[in-house]
Tab-separated table of C-alpha atoms in Angstrom:
chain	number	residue	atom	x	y	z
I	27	UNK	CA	0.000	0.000	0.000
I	28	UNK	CA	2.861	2.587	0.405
I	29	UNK	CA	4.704	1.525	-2.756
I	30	UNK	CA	4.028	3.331	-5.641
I	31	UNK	CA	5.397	1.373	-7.761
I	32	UNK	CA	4.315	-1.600	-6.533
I	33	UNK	CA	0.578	-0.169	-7.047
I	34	UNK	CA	1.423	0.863	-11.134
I	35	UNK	CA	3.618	-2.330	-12.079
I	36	UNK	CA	2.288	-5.304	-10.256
I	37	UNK	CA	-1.013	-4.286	-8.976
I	38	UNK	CA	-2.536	-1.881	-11.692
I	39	UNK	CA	-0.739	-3.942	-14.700
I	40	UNK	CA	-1.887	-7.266	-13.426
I	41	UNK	CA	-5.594	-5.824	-13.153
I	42	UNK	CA	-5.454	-4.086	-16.170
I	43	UNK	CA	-4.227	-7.436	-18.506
I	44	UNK	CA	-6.818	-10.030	-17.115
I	45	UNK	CA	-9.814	-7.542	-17.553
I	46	UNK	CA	-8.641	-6.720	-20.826
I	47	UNK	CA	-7.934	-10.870	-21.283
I	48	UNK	CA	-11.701	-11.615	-20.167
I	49	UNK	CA	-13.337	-8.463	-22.095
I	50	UNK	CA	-14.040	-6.277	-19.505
I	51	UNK	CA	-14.724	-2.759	-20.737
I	52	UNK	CA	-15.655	-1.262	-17.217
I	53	UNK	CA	-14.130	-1.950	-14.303
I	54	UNK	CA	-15.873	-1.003	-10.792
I	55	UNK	CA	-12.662	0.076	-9.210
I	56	UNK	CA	-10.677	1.307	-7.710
I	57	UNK	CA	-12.859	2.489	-4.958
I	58	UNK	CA	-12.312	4.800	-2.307
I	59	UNK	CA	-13.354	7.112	0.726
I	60	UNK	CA	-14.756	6.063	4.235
I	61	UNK	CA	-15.761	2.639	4.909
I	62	UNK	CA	-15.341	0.424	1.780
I	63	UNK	CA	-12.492	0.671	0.873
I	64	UNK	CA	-9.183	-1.657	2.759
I	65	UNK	CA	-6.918	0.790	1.944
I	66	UNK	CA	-7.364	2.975	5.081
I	67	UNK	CA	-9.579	6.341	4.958
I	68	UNK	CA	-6.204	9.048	4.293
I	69	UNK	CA	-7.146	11.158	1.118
I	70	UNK	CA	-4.083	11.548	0.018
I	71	UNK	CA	-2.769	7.689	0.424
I	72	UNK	CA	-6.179	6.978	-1.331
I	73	UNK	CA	-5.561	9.232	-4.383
I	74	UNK	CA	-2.290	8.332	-4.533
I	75	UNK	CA	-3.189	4.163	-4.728
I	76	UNK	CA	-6.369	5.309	-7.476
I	77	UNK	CA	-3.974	7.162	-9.169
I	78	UNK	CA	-1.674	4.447	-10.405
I	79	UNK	CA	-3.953	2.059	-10.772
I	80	UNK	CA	-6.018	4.054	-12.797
I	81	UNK	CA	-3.020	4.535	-15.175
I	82	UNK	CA	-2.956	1.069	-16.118
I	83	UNK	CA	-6.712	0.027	-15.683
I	84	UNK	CA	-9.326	2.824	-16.610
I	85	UNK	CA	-12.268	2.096	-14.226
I	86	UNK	CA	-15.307	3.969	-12.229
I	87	UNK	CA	-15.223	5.041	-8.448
I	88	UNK	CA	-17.523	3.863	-5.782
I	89	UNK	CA	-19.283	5.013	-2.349
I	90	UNK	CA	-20.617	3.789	0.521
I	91	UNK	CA	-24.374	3.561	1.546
I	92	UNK	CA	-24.525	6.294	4.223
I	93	UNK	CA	-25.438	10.034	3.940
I	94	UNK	CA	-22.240	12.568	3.758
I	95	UNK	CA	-23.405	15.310	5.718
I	96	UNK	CA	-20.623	18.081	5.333
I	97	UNK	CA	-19.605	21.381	4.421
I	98	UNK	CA	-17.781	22.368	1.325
I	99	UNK	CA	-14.206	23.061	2.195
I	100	UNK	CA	-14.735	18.973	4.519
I	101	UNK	CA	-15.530	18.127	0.996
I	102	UNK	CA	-12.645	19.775	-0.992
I	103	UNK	CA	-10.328	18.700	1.047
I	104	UNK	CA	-11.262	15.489	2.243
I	105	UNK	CA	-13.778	13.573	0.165
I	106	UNK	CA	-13.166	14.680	-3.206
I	107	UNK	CA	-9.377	14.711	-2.906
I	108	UNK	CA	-9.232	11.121	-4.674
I	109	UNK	CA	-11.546	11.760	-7.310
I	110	UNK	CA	-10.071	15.121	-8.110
I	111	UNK	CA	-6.688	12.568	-8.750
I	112	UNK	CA	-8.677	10.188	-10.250
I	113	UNK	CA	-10.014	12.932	-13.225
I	114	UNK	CA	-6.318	14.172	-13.591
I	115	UNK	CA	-5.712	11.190	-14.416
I	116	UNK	CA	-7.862	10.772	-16.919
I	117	UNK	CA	-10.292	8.214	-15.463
I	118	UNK	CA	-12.447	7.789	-19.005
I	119	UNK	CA	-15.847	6.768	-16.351
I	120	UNK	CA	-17.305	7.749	-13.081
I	121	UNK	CA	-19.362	5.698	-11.174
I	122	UNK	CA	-21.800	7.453	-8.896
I	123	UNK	CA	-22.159	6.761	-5.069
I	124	UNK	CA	-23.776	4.656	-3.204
I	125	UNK	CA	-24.301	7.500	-0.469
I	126	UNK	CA	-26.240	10.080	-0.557
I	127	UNK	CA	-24.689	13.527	0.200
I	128	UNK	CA	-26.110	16.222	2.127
I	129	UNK	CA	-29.551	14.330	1.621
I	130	UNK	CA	-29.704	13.869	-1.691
I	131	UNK	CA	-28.984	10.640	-3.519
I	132	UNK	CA	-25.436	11.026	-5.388
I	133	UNK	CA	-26.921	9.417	-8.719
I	134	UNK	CA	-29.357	12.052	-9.207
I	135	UNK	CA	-27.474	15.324	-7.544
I	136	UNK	CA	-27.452	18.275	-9.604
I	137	UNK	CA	-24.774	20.176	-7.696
I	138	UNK	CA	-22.064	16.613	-7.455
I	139	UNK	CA	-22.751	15.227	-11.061
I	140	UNK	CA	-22.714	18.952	-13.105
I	141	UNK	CA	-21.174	21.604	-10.648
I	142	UNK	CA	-18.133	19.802	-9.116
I	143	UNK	CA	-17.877	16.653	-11.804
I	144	UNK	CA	-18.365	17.995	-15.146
I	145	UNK	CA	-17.901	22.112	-14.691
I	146	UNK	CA	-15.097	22.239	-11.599
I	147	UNK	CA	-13.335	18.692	-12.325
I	148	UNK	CA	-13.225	18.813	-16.129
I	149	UNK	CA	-14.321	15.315	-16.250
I	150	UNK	CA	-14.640	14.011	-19.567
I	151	UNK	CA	-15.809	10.627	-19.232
I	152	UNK	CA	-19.299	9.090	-18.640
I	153	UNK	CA	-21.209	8.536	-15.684
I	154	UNK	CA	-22.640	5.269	-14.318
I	155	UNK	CA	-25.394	5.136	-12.498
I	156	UNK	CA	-24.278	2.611	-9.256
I	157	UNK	CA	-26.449	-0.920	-9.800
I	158	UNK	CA	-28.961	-1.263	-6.907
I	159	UNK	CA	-28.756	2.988	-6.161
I	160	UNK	CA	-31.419	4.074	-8.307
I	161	UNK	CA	-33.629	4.687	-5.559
I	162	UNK	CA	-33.623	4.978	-1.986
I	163	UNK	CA	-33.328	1.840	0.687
I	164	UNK	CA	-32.052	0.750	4.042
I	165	UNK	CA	-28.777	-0.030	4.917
I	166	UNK	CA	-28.532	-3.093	7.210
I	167	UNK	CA	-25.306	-3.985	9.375
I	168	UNK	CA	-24.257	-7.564	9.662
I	169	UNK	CA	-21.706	-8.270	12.337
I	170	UNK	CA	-19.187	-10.173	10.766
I	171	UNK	CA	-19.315	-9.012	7.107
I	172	UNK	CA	-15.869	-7.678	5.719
I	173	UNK	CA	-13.903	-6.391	8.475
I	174	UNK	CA	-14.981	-3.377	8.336
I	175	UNK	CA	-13.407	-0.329	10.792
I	176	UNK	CA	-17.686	-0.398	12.325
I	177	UNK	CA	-16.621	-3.299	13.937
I	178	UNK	CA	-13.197	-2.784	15.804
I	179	UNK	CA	-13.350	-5.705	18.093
I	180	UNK	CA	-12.138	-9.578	17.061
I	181	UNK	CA	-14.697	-11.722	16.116
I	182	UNK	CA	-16.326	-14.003	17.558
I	183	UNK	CA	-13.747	-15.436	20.611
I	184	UNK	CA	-10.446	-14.403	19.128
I	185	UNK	CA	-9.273	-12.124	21.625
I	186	UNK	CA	-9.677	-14.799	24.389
I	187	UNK	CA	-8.295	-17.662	22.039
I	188	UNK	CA	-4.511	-15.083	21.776
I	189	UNK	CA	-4.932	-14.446	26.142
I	190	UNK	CA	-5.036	-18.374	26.553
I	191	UNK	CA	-2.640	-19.224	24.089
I	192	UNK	CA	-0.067	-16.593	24.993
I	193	UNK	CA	-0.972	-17.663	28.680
I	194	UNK	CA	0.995	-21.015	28.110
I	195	UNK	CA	3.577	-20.165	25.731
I	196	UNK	CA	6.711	-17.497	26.644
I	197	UNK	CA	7.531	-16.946	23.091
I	198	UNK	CA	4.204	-15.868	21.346
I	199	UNK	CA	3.783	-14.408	18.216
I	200	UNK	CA	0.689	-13.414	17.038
I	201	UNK	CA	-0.554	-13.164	13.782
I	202	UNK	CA	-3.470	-11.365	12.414
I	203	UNK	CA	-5.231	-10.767	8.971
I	204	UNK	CA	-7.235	-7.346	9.016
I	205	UNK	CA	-8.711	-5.225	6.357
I	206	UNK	CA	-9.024	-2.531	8.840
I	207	UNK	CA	-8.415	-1.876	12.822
I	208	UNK	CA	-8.909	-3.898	15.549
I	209	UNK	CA	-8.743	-3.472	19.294
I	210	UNK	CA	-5.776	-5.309	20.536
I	211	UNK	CA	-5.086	-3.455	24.449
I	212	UNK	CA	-6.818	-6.488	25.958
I	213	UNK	CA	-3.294	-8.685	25.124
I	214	UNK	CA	-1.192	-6.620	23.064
I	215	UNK	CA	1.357	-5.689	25.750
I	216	UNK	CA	1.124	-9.483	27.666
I	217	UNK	CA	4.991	-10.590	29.382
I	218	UNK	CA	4.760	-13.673	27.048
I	219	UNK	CA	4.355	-11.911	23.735
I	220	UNK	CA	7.254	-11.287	21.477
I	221	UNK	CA	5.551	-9.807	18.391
I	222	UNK	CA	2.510	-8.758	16.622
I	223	UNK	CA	1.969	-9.341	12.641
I	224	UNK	CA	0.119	-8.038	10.520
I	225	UNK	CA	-0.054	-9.772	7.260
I	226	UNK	CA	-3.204	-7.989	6.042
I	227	UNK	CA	-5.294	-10.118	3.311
I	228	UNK	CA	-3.914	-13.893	2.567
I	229	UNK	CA	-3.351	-15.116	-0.468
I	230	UNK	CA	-1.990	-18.649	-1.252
I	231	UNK	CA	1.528	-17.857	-0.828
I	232	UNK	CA	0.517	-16.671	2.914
I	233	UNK	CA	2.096	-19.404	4.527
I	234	UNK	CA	5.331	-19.319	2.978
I	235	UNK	CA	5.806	-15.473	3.106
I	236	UNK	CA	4.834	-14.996	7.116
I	237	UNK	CA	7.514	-17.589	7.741
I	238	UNK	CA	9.840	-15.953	5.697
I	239	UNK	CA	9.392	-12.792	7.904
I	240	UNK	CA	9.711	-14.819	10.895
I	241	UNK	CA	12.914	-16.579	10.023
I	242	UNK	CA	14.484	-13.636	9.183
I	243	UNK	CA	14.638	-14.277	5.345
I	244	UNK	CA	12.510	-11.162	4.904
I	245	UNK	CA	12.791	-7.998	6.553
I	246	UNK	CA	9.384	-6.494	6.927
I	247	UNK	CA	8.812	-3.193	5.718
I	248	UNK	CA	4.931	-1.947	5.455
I	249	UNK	CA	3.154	0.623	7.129
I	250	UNK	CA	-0.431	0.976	8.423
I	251	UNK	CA	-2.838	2.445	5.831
I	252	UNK	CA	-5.341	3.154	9.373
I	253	UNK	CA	-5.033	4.128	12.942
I	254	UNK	CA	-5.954	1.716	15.501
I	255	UNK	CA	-6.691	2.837	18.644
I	256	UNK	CA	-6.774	1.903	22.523
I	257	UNK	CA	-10.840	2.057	23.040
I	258	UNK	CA	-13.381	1.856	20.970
I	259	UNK	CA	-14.754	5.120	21.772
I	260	UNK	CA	-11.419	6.537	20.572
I	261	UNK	CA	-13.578	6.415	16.987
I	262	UNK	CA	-15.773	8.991	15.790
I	263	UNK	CA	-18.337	7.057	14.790
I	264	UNK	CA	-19.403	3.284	16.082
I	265	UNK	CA	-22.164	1.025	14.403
I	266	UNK	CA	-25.635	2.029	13.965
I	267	UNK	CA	-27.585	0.174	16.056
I	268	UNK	CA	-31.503	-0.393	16.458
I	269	UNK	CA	-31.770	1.557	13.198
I	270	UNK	CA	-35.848	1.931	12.448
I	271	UNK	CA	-35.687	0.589	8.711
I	272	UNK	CA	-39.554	0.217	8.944
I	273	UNK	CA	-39.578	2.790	5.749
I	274	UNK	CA	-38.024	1.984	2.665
I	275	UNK	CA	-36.888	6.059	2.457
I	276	UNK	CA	-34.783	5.810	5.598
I	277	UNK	CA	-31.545	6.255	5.469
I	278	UNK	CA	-28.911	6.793	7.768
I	279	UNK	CA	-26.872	10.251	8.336
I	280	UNK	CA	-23.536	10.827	9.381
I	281	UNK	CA	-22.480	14.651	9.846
I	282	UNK	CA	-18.693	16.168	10.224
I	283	UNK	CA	-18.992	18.164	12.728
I	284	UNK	CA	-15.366	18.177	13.442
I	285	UNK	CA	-15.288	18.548	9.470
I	286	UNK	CA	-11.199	18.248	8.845
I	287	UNK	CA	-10.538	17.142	12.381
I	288	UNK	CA	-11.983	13.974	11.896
I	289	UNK	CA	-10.537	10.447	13.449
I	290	UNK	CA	-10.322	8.006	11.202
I	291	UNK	CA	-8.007	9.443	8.555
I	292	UNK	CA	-5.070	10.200	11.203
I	293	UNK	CA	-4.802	10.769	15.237
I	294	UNK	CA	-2.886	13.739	15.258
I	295	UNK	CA	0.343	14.075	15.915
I	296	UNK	CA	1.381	11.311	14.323
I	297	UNK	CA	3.508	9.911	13.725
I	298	UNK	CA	5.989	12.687	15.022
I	299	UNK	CA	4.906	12.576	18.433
I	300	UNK	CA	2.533	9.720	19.328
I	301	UNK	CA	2.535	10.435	22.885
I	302	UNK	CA	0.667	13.861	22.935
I	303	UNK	CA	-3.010	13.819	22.334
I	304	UNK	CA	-4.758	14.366	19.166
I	305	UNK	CA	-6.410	17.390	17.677
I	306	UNK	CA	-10.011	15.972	18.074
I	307	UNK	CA	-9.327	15.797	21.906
I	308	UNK	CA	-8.622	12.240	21.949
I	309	UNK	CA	-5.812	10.362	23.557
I	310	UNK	CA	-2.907	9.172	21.360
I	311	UNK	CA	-3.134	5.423	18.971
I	312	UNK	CA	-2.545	2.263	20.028
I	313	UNK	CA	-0.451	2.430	16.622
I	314	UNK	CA	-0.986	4.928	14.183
I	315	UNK	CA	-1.360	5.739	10.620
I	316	UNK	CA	1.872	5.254	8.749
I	317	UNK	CA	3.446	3.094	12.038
I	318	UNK	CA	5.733	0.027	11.196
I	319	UNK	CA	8.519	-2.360	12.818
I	320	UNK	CA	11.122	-3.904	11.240
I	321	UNK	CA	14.777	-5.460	12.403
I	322	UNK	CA	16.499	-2.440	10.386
I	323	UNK	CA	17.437	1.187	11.680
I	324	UNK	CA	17.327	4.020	9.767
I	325	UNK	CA	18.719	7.770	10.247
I	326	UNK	CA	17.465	11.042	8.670
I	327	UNK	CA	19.540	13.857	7.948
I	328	UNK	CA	19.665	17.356	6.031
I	329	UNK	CA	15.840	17.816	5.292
I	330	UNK	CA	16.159	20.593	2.729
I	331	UNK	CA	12.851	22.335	1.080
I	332	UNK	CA	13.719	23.984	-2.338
I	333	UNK	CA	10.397	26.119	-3.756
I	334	UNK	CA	9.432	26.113	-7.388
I	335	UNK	CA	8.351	29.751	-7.249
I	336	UNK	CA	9.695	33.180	-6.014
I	337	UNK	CA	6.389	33.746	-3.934
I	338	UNK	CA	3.050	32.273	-3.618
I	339	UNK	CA	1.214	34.445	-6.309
I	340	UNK	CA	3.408	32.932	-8.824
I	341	UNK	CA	2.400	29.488	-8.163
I	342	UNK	CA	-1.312	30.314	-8.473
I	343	UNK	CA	-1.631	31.194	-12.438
I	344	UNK	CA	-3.891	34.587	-13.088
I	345	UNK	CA	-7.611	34.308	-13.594
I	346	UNK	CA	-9.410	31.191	-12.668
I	347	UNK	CA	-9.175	28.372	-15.359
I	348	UNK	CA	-10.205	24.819	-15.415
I	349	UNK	CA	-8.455	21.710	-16.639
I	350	UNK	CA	-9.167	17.762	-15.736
I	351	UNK	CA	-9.043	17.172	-11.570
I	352	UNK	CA	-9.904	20.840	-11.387
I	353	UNK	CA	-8.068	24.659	-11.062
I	354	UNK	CA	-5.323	24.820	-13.887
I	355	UNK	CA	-1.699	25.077	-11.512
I	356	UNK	CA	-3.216	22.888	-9.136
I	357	UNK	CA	-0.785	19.713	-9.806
I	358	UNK	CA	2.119	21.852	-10.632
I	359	UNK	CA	5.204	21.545	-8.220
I	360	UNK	CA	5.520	23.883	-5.879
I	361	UNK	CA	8.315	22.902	-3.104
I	362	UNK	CA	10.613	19.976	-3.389
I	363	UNK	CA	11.731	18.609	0.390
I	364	UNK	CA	15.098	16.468	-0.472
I	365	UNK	CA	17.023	14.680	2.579
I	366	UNK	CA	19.140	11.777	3.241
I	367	UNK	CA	19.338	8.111	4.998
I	368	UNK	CA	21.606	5.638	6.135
I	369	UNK	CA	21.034	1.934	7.195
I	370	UNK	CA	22.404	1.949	10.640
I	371	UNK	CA	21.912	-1.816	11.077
I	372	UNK	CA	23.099	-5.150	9.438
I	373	UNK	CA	19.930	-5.633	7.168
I	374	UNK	CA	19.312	-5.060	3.800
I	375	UNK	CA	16.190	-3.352	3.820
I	376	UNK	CA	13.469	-0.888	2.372
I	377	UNK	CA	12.398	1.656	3.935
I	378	UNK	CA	8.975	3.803	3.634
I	379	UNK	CA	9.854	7.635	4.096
I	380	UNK	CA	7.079	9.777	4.917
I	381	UNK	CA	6.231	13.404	4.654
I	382	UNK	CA	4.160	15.157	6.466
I	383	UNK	CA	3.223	18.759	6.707
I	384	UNK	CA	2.101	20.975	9.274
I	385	UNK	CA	-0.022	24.122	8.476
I	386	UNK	CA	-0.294	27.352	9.992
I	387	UNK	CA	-2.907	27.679	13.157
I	388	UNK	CA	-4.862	29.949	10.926
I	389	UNK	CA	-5.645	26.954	8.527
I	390	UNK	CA	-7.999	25.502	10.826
I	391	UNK	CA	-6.606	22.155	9.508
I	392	UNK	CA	-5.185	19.090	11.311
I	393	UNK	CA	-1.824	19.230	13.118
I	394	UNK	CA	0.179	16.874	10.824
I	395	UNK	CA	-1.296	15.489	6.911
I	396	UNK	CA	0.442	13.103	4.669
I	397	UNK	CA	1.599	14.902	1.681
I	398	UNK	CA	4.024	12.232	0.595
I	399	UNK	CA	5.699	9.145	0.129
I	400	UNK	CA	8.413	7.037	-0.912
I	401	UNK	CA	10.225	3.280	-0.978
I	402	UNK	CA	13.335	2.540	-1.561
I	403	UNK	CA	15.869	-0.189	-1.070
I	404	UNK	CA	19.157	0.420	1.058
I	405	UNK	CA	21.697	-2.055	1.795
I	406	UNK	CA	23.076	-2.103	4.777
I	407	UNK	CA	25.437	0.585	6.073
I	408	UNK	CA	24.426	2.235	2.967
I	409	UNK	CA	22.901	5.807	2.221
I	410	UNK	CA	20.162	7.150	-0.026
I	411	UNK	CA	19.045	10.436	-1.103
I	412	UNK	CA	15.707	11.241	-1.453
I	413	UNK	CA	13.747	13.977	-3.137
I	414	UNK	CA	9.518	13.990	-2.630
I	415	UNK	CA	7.355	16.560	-4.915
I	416	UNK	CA	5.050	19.056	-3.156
I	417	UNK	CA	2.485	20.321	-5.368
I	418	UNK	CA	0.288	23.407	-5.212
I	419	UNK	CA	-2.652	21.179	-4.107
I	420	UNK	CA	-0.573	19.959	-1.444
I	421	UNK	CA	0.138	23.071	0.279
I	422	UNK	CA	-3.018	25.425	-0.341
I	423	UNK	CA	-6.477	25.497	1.476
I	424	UNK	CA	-9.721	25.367	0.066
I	425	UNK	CA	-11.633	28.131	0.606
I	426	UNK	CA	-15.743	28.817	-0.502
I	427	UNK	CA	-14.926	32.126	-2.568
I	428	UNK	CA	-11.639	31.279	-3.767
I	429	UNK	CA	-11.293	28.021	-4.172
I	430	UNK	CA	-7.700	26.905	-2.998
I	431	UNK	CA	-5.548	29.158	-1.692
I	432	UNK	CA	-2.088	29.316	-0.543
């Protein structure tokens, strides 16, 4: 999930070849924003994974069944984020939501499909109405469906199947496959346990790849796409319970009241400082967003930022214009942060460097957001240099009346 090129050449390529081998001409994928999709709820990770898949398989984006109750900069900056990538990169179809947003179904919104697709986007490409959308129903919640982040807690007995196992055995090391968090504070920290992995979704190698890791043939290297945290309650939102669905136009609402504060994307700071609280007034992660062990140690050096432009009116071109994912300028580069590492251990290893940026108070925006990401391969007691892109998009803030704004 953090490897860009992992995402374009093996993932997106793959996809792209059997659909084309079976005679696919529309894809439903990839998806993204809250809930359905696995690959965590952070905009930008989320338009950065659409973005090169999208590249080698042109496909339609889905929703969730759920109301989005929000205002417009929540939107701009949040929800839209992926699609906006998803149009720049010239998606050639657009699926329509599941959800409705700000009451009104997504399939037959005036202001989403027109306004912000068509007019603010630039989107070219057709629009497909989402199968079983075209008119309103009930959402129902089943317990143990997909994993989703509704449901933080193990199923069924696993939690007490890991305290009685790690009860008896000094050495334990737990592995779990999650699509999404999961509470683990009632045995995480037990005397007996030596390790917790996560090997996310198995496949048919899964067997052979987890001992790999173990045995030290492997040195693990991925990050967490989510934020798990300590108590349930650390999450905004829990599952919807005793929901009336006597009516067939019910549907559930979720607002943003916290609009770009909101949990599930990051608990902030992270992953700078995990021990201070984060800026929704909740205590720090159990592990969060971006976390990730492995038996190598790295060390940073000389962050430098070089801009693209002598000020910020020269990044923003003169009189509003449109082009595909939205305000012409808006993907240019704007600041370039370079900086070095060196394997300080005996491993091999890749390593995941992250950027994150912190904006001024008067942004009104979260403490610390992902703005950028990289892999790369260093052997040990070697050095790397790397250089991450920050575009105009990446550093501006949407505002009603002028759109984004440095």
């Amino acid at each position: 999930m953090w490897d860009a090129g992992l995402m374009y050449d093996a993932r997106g390529a793959a996809m792209g070849a059997k659909f084309r081998w079976k005679g696919v001409n529309v894809v439903l994928g990839p998806r993204m924003n809250l809930a359905r999709n696995w690959e965590g709820a952070g905009w930008f990770l989320a338009g950065a994974h659409i973005v090169n898949n999208i590249l080698d398989i042109q496909c339609t984006t889905a929703g969730e069944a759920y109301s989005n109750n929000q205002d417009n900069r929540t939107f701009h900056e949040r929800q839209l984020w992926p699609l906006a990538e998803s149009v720049n990169a010239q998606a050639r179809s657009v699926m329509c939501a599941y959800n409705r947003m700000n009451r009104t179904e997504s399939c037959e919104n005036r202001h989403l499909l027109n306004m912000v697709l068509k007019e603010e986007l630039d989107s070219q490409g057709f629009i497909l109405s989402v199968t079983g959308r075209r008119s309103p129903r009930w959402v129902h919640h089943h317990r143990w469906e997909h994993g989703r982040p509704q449901q933080p807690d193990a199923a069924a007995r696993q939690d007490e199947l890991i305290i009685t196992t790690v009860a008896q055995c000094a050495n334990t090391i737990v592995v779990i496959h999650i699509v999404g968090p999961v509470l683990v504070d009632v045995w995480f920290d037990h005397p007996n346990g030596t390790m917790i992995l996560n090997a996310g979704i198995p496949g048919q190698e899964t067997g052979n790849s987890i001992l790999d890791v173990l045995r030290g043939g492997v040195n693990p290297s991925a990050r967490l796409p989510f934020t798990m945290a300590k108590e349930r309650s650390d999450y905004a939102r829990d599952v919807l319970y005793n929901v009336p669905n006597t009516s067939r136009a019910y549907s559930p609402g979720i607002n943003y009241p916290e609009k770009l504060g909101a949990s599930l994307p990051l608990f902030f700071p992270s992953p700078l400082n995990s021990t201070t609280s984060g800026s929704t007034g909740r205590t720090s992660p159990r592990y969060e967003f971006g976390y990730g062990l492995s038996y190598t140690i790295f060390a940073y050096s000389g962050l430098a930022l070089k801009p693209a432009f002598t000020s910020a009116a020269a990044a923003v071109p003169k009189g509003l214009a449109w082009q595909a994912g939205g305000e012409s300028g808006l993907y240019s580069n704007a600041l370039t942060a370079s900086f070095g590492m060196k394997n300080m251990s005996k491993y091999d290893e890749n390593e995941i460097a992250q950027l994150y940026l912190g904006f001024p108070k008067a942004a009104d925006k979260p403490s610390r957001v992902l703005r950028g990401f990289e892999r790369s391969f260093i052997e040990k007691g070697a050095s790397a240099q790397f250089s991450l892109g920050l575009r105009v998009e990446d550093i501006s803030t949407w505002h009603l009346t002028t759109t984004f704004t440095l």
